[in-house]
Structures are given as C-alpha cells and as structure tokens.
Amino acid sequence: MLSIRKPLTSLLQLHCKSNVLVQIRHASQALPQFSWEKYNVKRKNFGTIQSSDIGFFKSILDEKRVLTDENDILPYNIDWIKNCRGQSKLVLRPKTTEEVSKILKYCNDRRLAVCPQGGNTGLVGGSVPVFDEIVLSFALMNKIISLDSVSGSMVCEAGCILENLDNYVRERGLIMPLDLGAKGTCHIGGNVSTNAGGLRLLRYGNLHGSILGIEAVKADGTVIDCLKSLKKDNTGYHLKHLFIGSEGTLGLVTKVAIHCPVLPNAVNLGFFGVKNFDNILKLYKSAKKNLGEILSAFEMADFDAINTTVRNLKLPNPIADYPFYVLVETHGSNEAHDSEKLMSFLSKEMETGLILDGTVTSEPAKMQTIWNLRESIAGASLKSGYIFKYDVSIPQKHYYDLVPILKKRMGGRAVSVYGYGHVGDGNIHINVVVPEYNSEVASLMEPYIFEEVSKVNGSISAEHGIGFRKPKYIHYSKDQSALHLMSDLKKLMDPNGILNPYKVLPDEP
Amino acid sequence: MLSIRKPLTSLLQLHCKSNVLVQIRHASQALPQFSWEKYNVKRKNFGTIQSSDIGFFKSILDEKRVLTDENDILPYNIDWIKNCRGQSKLVLRPKTTEEVSKILKYCNDRRLAVCPQGGNTGLVGGSVPVFDEIVLSFALMNKIISLDSVSGSMVCEAGCILENLDNYVRERGLIMPLDLGAKGTCHIGGNVSTNAGGLRLLRYGNLHGSILGIEAVKADGTVIDCLKSLKKDNTGYHLKHLFIGSEGTLGLVTKVAIHCPVLPNAVNLGFFGVKNFDNILKLYKSAKKNLGEILSAFEMADFDAINTTVRNLKLPNPIADYPFYVLVETHGSNEAHDSEKLMSFLSKEMETGLILDGTVTSEPAKMQTIWNLRESIAGASLKSGYIFKYDVSIPQKHYYDLVPILKKRMGGRAVSVYGYGHVGDGNIHINVVVPEYNSEVASLMEPYIFEEVSKVNGSISAEHGIGFRKPKYIHYSKDQSALHLMSDLKKLMDPNGILNPYKVLPDEP
C-alpha cells in the first residue's frame, strides 16, 4: 500500500483518508519552517554522522535501504500537517528486529540520536526529527506473522499499515480493535507507541487492554521479548506497557501481538442533527442504556466542523444543516435485533426532540459516506490555512465549553474554531484555523487552553500524545512526582537519551 | 463487611465464597509449617524491629492500629490455603495515604522490610510475610471517594472490598468490570496489584484496560499521583501500569480510579453437560459467533471438579452427571433479544449434540446456585487434603491436555486431579489434591508442569501471579532480557528492596 515514501506533494495526499483518497491542496506548497527555529530549540550534545557511520549502516542494510539523498529524505523530515520540519540527513529502513538492534547498539555507542518513524501521521511532531537525528523507518517491517482465528490473537511486525491488518483479519472473521482516520497510512507500531485511541475505543477498549504482547528494542540494542499472545499472563512485571504510549522514547516497538474481536455480523450507522450540546449528552445517556452492548461509536461534530469539511472537500452531508451532529454506530451479532434497537432509539428520541432529524443505514456505501465525512474533518481545514489542533479529554459535563470560549478569545483572528470528537470517551478535538501560523496567535492560545483543561482535571492530550509540541505543557496534566518517575525511567532505559530526543519529556528543571 | 481480621478458624470460613458463606472445615486445624523452613529460604539482610520503631509507628498511627499481640497477628501470617506462614511480629493498619507514605519512608530509612496485605486471598503466598516483614494492612483504607454515573468512573481507596464496591455501583446502574470467587473478601488494591482476571474478563477486559488511574506510594515514601479518571490521557508515560500486576514490589497502591460498565438490563445463565473437551471448543466458537457481544462468561469444569464440590460442600448440581460442564453467561440490554439468542444457541447445539443436556435461567436465585457451584470449586478440596493449585494460560487447542497427563503421572498418590477455568481466556486452573503436602510429591509436579506449559508457549501463571511460590519458575514464561529489565525496575523503584521481599523476582544469578 502506502509504505513507500513519496515526495511532499504526494505526502499530503496520502494522509487523511483511506478508502477515498482526499486530495488536500494546501494553500501554499512552501516548505514549513525548521522546527528548531520556529520553536527556539537547542541541539543536544549528540554525535554527528560521519561517512564511516554511513559505511557501517550500509554494511548491515543493503545500500538502497540507507537513504542519504536530500530529496528522498525530505518527506521524512516533515509531518503531515506541515507543522514541524527536521534536518535529518540519513534514513535507515531495516527489515528485521536484528537489524534494528544492530543499528541502535551502534547509535548508542556513538551517541547518535534516532527518530523512529511509522506512518508519520502523528499530530504533535513526535514522528519527525528536530535536528539531524537518524530517521529509523519501519515501513519495510510489514509482515503478518500469525493469526489464531479462534482466540483472535494476531502477531505482526511494527510497520504493518492498520488498514492492511484490518482487511486481512476481516477476511478471517475478525476486526482490528482500533480504527483511525489515518488507518490507510499509520503503522500498528506507531499506534502502539502513541497509544492511539480512535473511533471505536468506546466498544473495544484501549490498546493497554488489546495488546497481548510486544517485542521492543532498547536504546542499547537489547531485544525485550514480551511477545506472548495470551489473554492472561501474570508472570512478573507487565513490561509491555512501558512501550505503549511512550512514543519511542523508552524503546522501539518491533513486533506486536494484538487481540482482534469477532467481526460483527451486523453494522448500523445513524447520523443525527441535534439542537445543542446538552441534548447530545442526554442522547449519549439514552444510547448507553438502550443500545448498550452494541454501541460501538458515539461521535459528535459541531456545525462548523461539518460545514468546513463539506465545503473544502466537496463531500455530501446526508442531512440538512444543524447546530450539532451525532454519529452513532452499532456492532452486533444479529441484524434484526440491532436494527430494532437502533430504530426504536431513533423514533423514541425524535419524539422527545433530542434528535431533530436523522438517517439510519446499514448499507456499506452509505455508511462509508457518513464515516468519510466524520474522518475527513481532521484534515479538511488544511486548505483554509494553518490549524492549531487540540486534542483534550474533559469531564463530559464540560466537554464542549471550550469551543465558544476560544471563538470569543480569537475573534476575527481565526478563520474558524470548531469542535468534534468522541463524546463517549470524553475526548474532544478542537481545531482553530488561522490564515497562517504566527507566534502572537500561538501565544494567545497556549498555554491558555491547557490552563483551562487543567482547571477541570482534564488531559491536555487525550490521544495524540506529547511528542515534540507539548513537553513544556505536560505539567498541566502530570504532577512533579510523576514527571520525576518518567525522568528516572528514561535514564534507566536510555541513559544516553538517543531515542526520539526533544520529545515527551520536559527539560530538566 | 470482612475488613476486621479474624482468628485462623474464622479466616478459613471467610474466604472462598461471598454470598453464601461456605464452611470450610479443613481436615486438620494445625498451623502450617513456616514458609522459610518448608521452602528453604534465607532471611535477607534487613533491619530488625526495635522498640523504638514500635514507638515511632504508634506516634503516627493511634495505638490500636499497631498490632503486636501474637494472636492478633496470626491470621496476617497465614495465607488462606494454609500453604505459607510468615513470622511477622508487627501489623500496621494505616487509614490514609499520608500514613502509608510516612511508614514507608521510615521503613526505607531503617531498611525494615514490608509486606503489603489486602484481603489475603492470593494463591501464591504473595500477601503474607516470609520472615519478620512488617505487615501493612489496607483494611482500614476502605472509602469510596467519588462516582461519576455518566462516565462510569469510580475513585476509591485500595482497601475497599470488591463486593462492597459492586453493591455500591449496582445501586447506581453500573457494575464492577471484574468478578472473582473471593469478591467478598479481596480488596480492589490487591486486585490491581495482582492484575486479577476473574470470571468476566471475556466481556469487560482486563484491569490494564479498566483502571483509569492509580495513586501509589514508592518505597521511599514518595506519593505517585496518577489518579486521573479519564478514559483517554496520553500525557507522557503510562505509569499506572507499573503498579498493575507487580504485586506490591514496585510501590503500594493506595487509591484507584476504575471504569465501571453499565449494569446490564438482562442477565441469563446456561449450564450445560458436554461429552468431551473438543466439543467444548466447538461450543465456544459457536457461542462467540451466535451470542457475540452479549457473551460475558464461558467457563468449563470437568466431572471431578464439579463432583468434588458437590460432595464436599453439599451443593446442588442442577443437571445430571456429565464428563464436562460448561457455564455460559450473557449480559445485555434487552431481555427478549438476549433470551432469544441464548435459547436459539441452546436448541441448535442440542440438535448438533454439542450440548447433551442443559438448563437456562434468568432467575437470580437459580443463577446464584449455578455460580455458587462454579465459584466454590477453588476451595472445595481443602477438606480432602492439601491442594497443589496451578493456574496456567495455554493456547486453546491444548487447553485440557495437561489434566489427563497429570492424572497418569500422579497415579494413586493423588486424591483427585481436576481442571476448570475460563475457556474464553485460555486460562485453566488445575488442582491436584493429595492427602498432605510432602516434598516428594511436590518434586513430581514441579517443575514438570511448568516445562509442559512452556513447551506450548503458555503462561505458568495466568492470573494468580508469581508471589512467593513461583519466582524460581518465572523463567519458564519470561526470557532473560525481560528478567533483567524487571530487576532494573525493581532497583530503580525500591533500591533497598524493602517492598514485599522474597516475592516475584527470582534470586540474582
């Protein structure tokens, strides 16, 4: 699929959507500013790459898996929202865990910094270098190793693309427990390393629950083999969790074992217009009660989110204009039972007025149209300018509060401010679109938004992670004792700090 | 409920069952042998308790929460299966995290070893001291702090009894995501520290997925506050997982935030007789397909497991004698839909012959009778002698293989050998009952059984943990790189090794 890197213009086309490739034509094709300049970062005291280093890497990988040409490397240096840009001069494309181990051992001895990269679909600059870190791409580690269709456990390499895995297991009566807008590009290793949440967490839970085993390589090249594919294994410390969500700073995930649930016999989708956010919460309570175990997604988007997406990407909206939209998906084993539950929910809530209008479908093409609209929101505004993207968890009663507050705060400076996300998980995405990035606007938003989130005990990064963009704000969600323990773990696992530097951990006080 | 410690005879009555207190009358009321003698362990170089230490503890706790009387302390020194016995002379019963922190800081400075204890229902000797470790009991830290009934997140102290929590949330339309035979006695802090699995993991997943946040105290008294109650929070390392399943050796869990699913409107239970284990596997595949999202438990027990329980505890068996039994539970939102699914499953599989006979019920009293039978298996053989209890995960196709092999190996030495457990999770419990413990019989069983489990890539401890009994066997399920990382983490978090010594980690080579 999309495992071979493309130049920048293609890169922007690749991300964002899977089944229907959405053509993102950015207002400007200019390259983004270097991250170190834009964010005023100083290079740490790592080694610099010598020709002897290149020679070593060519001796363990074949020549064409050692990229040194500037044009070849460019896409690896830029994240897909064109926010961050690094200056790497070297990309390595290993095919095996053994190669990853040799590379890391060498880099650790030479104190060469390394930036691991999966599908490069991250939103916090975690997957691109900041200075001249060596990019270690997992794109060629894309083999499915085994699938046990009775227990549902699959073992695969870290560079497998999520959508490819989903297609593979679907043919065998299973589905992947996670689903993201970026599924056509993102790697399972990146999903695990960032603890990706996504669209169906409500039903199938998070990766700490779904990941059965992990193989990872520490900074010194040691391979940690915790690749069991058992549902229950209480033999000592649960080491795999160190690598889930630590964004490649404690070790590089090379293989995963994951539990795949049974492919539902019946899938239904409802898309509803709703008057205000209070009614969305009431609707959510009703869905939890009445749809219960078949509820697989409960998503919301406000008018501006849907309208921008419809307009910029020329996508159809299956219902009329409403202040808010709700998408409800069910996964179940019995079509008759499920559609009865969903239809009864719809008719009941149209009577109460919580739903103003809506459509319910089980036709795959129609469902795809609706999901496509929802999943395209994330990238739709790239056409309108620069997007400040926030991804926060907020206790449900305050879920939407920040959107009108930010609208007011930004006033005429913003092209638009909109909110959408996973109501069921308390996770809202807020996009603030401005004509172009400038530090004055940035300082108006940050740290203000994080302070507000902190006041209601929310999380300043629900699913995107900390990456390069947020270490200086992490204290809004983690206290000093936790930050010290993070720092201790980093020193234990990667004493030279070569793994994904400038990311996740705040500077030492 | 059962938070006040009782003398030994009562202790044996307390465990094992929750709603119906099963009277376990052990063949002998003699005290078990000291663990250090029985297993030939040497005391490590910790400090010994002086009267000045007692004085200090009395200064931070009131006097009656510092137990020094031998009779008062006895139940804390013995595990409920009467396998392990320690020699502690001091039990502390803190009420707050601050008290736990002060106790640990002091113990760490004085190098006094500490054994944390919850409900003391563990099966691998993890919750009782080996030598003179100070027992730190969580029984008085039993407050529920908050419950958000919309999101389902509950925050409580570590010493809350699981059944009390379940009763509390049920009154508010929710249930606890885990359920164990020991629920009437075990503490949520102990559940978390041992990563308890239990009866409904199949439906609600494991604790790594359900636990939203943790507050824990490190060996040096530092309080690690990761007590967020958000479903999604990707702000840095996911530290809470260090404390889930590390059995009190990396830090002591003082508070937890846990996600409680919606209380199902409809619960149904089926209990079936089955001809052989192959048919159980076929039945499991059919249940996954036909009951899908409502399947909440799929348990099996062989004839000897049920027969011993019926005979020893005088419990009724609702169906006739069969070689194997299967218990299928459903949790759903619509009684009509659920019973239609279960009845259609039953009638279909009686036609195919996979089910020989069975009963299906949604009456609470009848369901309780069946669950009671299943949950009582664990303790039923205490009357017949000493039980070697094994708790292993095995790939499903080999799930039952070990039971006939062990029967043959033990021959006339065993009173009985039987298997039962959670087919859906690949987790089988094997009980080998002998008239009394002796090292010759033990050496016939161990490490033989672990070698066999290792051959099929199973886990030598599916849910019970490693505790005191299994560190020397842990290498059958964890490789050297993982064991080194465990050792590194232990040194980082607890450099003096005062937390639950002699447990989990193997001796250094």
mmCIF file of N, CA and C in Angstrom, chain B residues 442-443 445-452 473 476:
data_model
loop_
_atom_site.group_PDB
_atom_site.id
_atom_site.type_symbol
_atom_site.label_atom_id
_atom_site.label_comp_id
_atom_site.label_asym_id
_atom_site.label_seq_id
_atom_site.Cartn_x
_atom_site.Cartn_y
_atom_site.Cartn_z
ATOM 1 N N ALA B 442 5.648 -32.939 45.628
ATOM 2 C CA ALA B 442 5.886 -31.618 45.032
ATOM 3 C C ALA B 442 6.897 -31.713 43.897
ATOM 4 N N SER B 443 7.951 -32.485 44.109
ATOM 5 C CA SER B 443 9.000 -32.552 43.087
ATOM 6 C C SER B 443 8.540 -33.340 41.858
ATOM 7 N N MET B 445 5.580 -32.900 40.632
ATOM 8 C CA MET B 445 4.725 -31.942 39.924
ATOM 9 C C MET B 445 5.536 -30.796 39.335
ATOM 10 N N GLU B 446 6.474 -30.311 40.122
ATOM 11 C CA GLU B 446 7.194 -29.091 39.743
ATOM 12 C C GLU B 446 8.678 -29.377 39.607
ATOM 13 N N PRO B 447 9.369 -28.974 38.590
ATOM 14 C CA PRO B 447 8.912 -28.037 37.561
ATOM 15 C C PRO B 447 8.211 -28.690 36.362
ATOM 16 N N TYR B 448 7.918 -30.023 36.467
ATOM 17 C CA TYR B 448 7.359 -30.726 35.311
ATOM 18 C C TYR B 448 6.224 -29.951 34.627
ATOM 19 N N ILE B 449 5.262 -29.524 35.433
ATOM 20 C CA ILE B 449 4.086 -28.867 34.848
ATOM 21 C C ILE B 449 4.463 -27.568 34.130
ATOM 22 N N PHE B 450 5.450 -26.847 34.679
ATOM 23 C CA PHE B 450 5.851 -25.576 34.057
ATOM 24 C C PHE B 450 6.612 -25.822 32.746
ATOM 25 N N GLU B 451 7.370 -26.902 32.735
ATOM 26 C CA GLU B 451 8.065 -27.268 31.492
ATOM 27 C C GLU B 451 7.047 -27.566 30.395
ATOM 28 N N GLU B 452 6.005 -28.296 30.754
ATOM 29 C CA GLU B 452 4.977 -28.647 29.769
ATOM 30 C C GLU B 452 4.262 -27.388 29.254
ATOM 31 N N TYR B 473 10.364 -20.331 39.107
ATOM 32 C CA TYR B 473 9.853 -20.890 37.854
ATOM 33 C C TYR B 473 9.562 -19.816 36.803
ATOM 34 N N TYR B 476 10.347 -19.876 33.017
ATOM 35 C CA TYR B 476 9.596 -20.665 32.034
ATOM 36 C C TYR B 476 8.657 -19.777 31.210
#
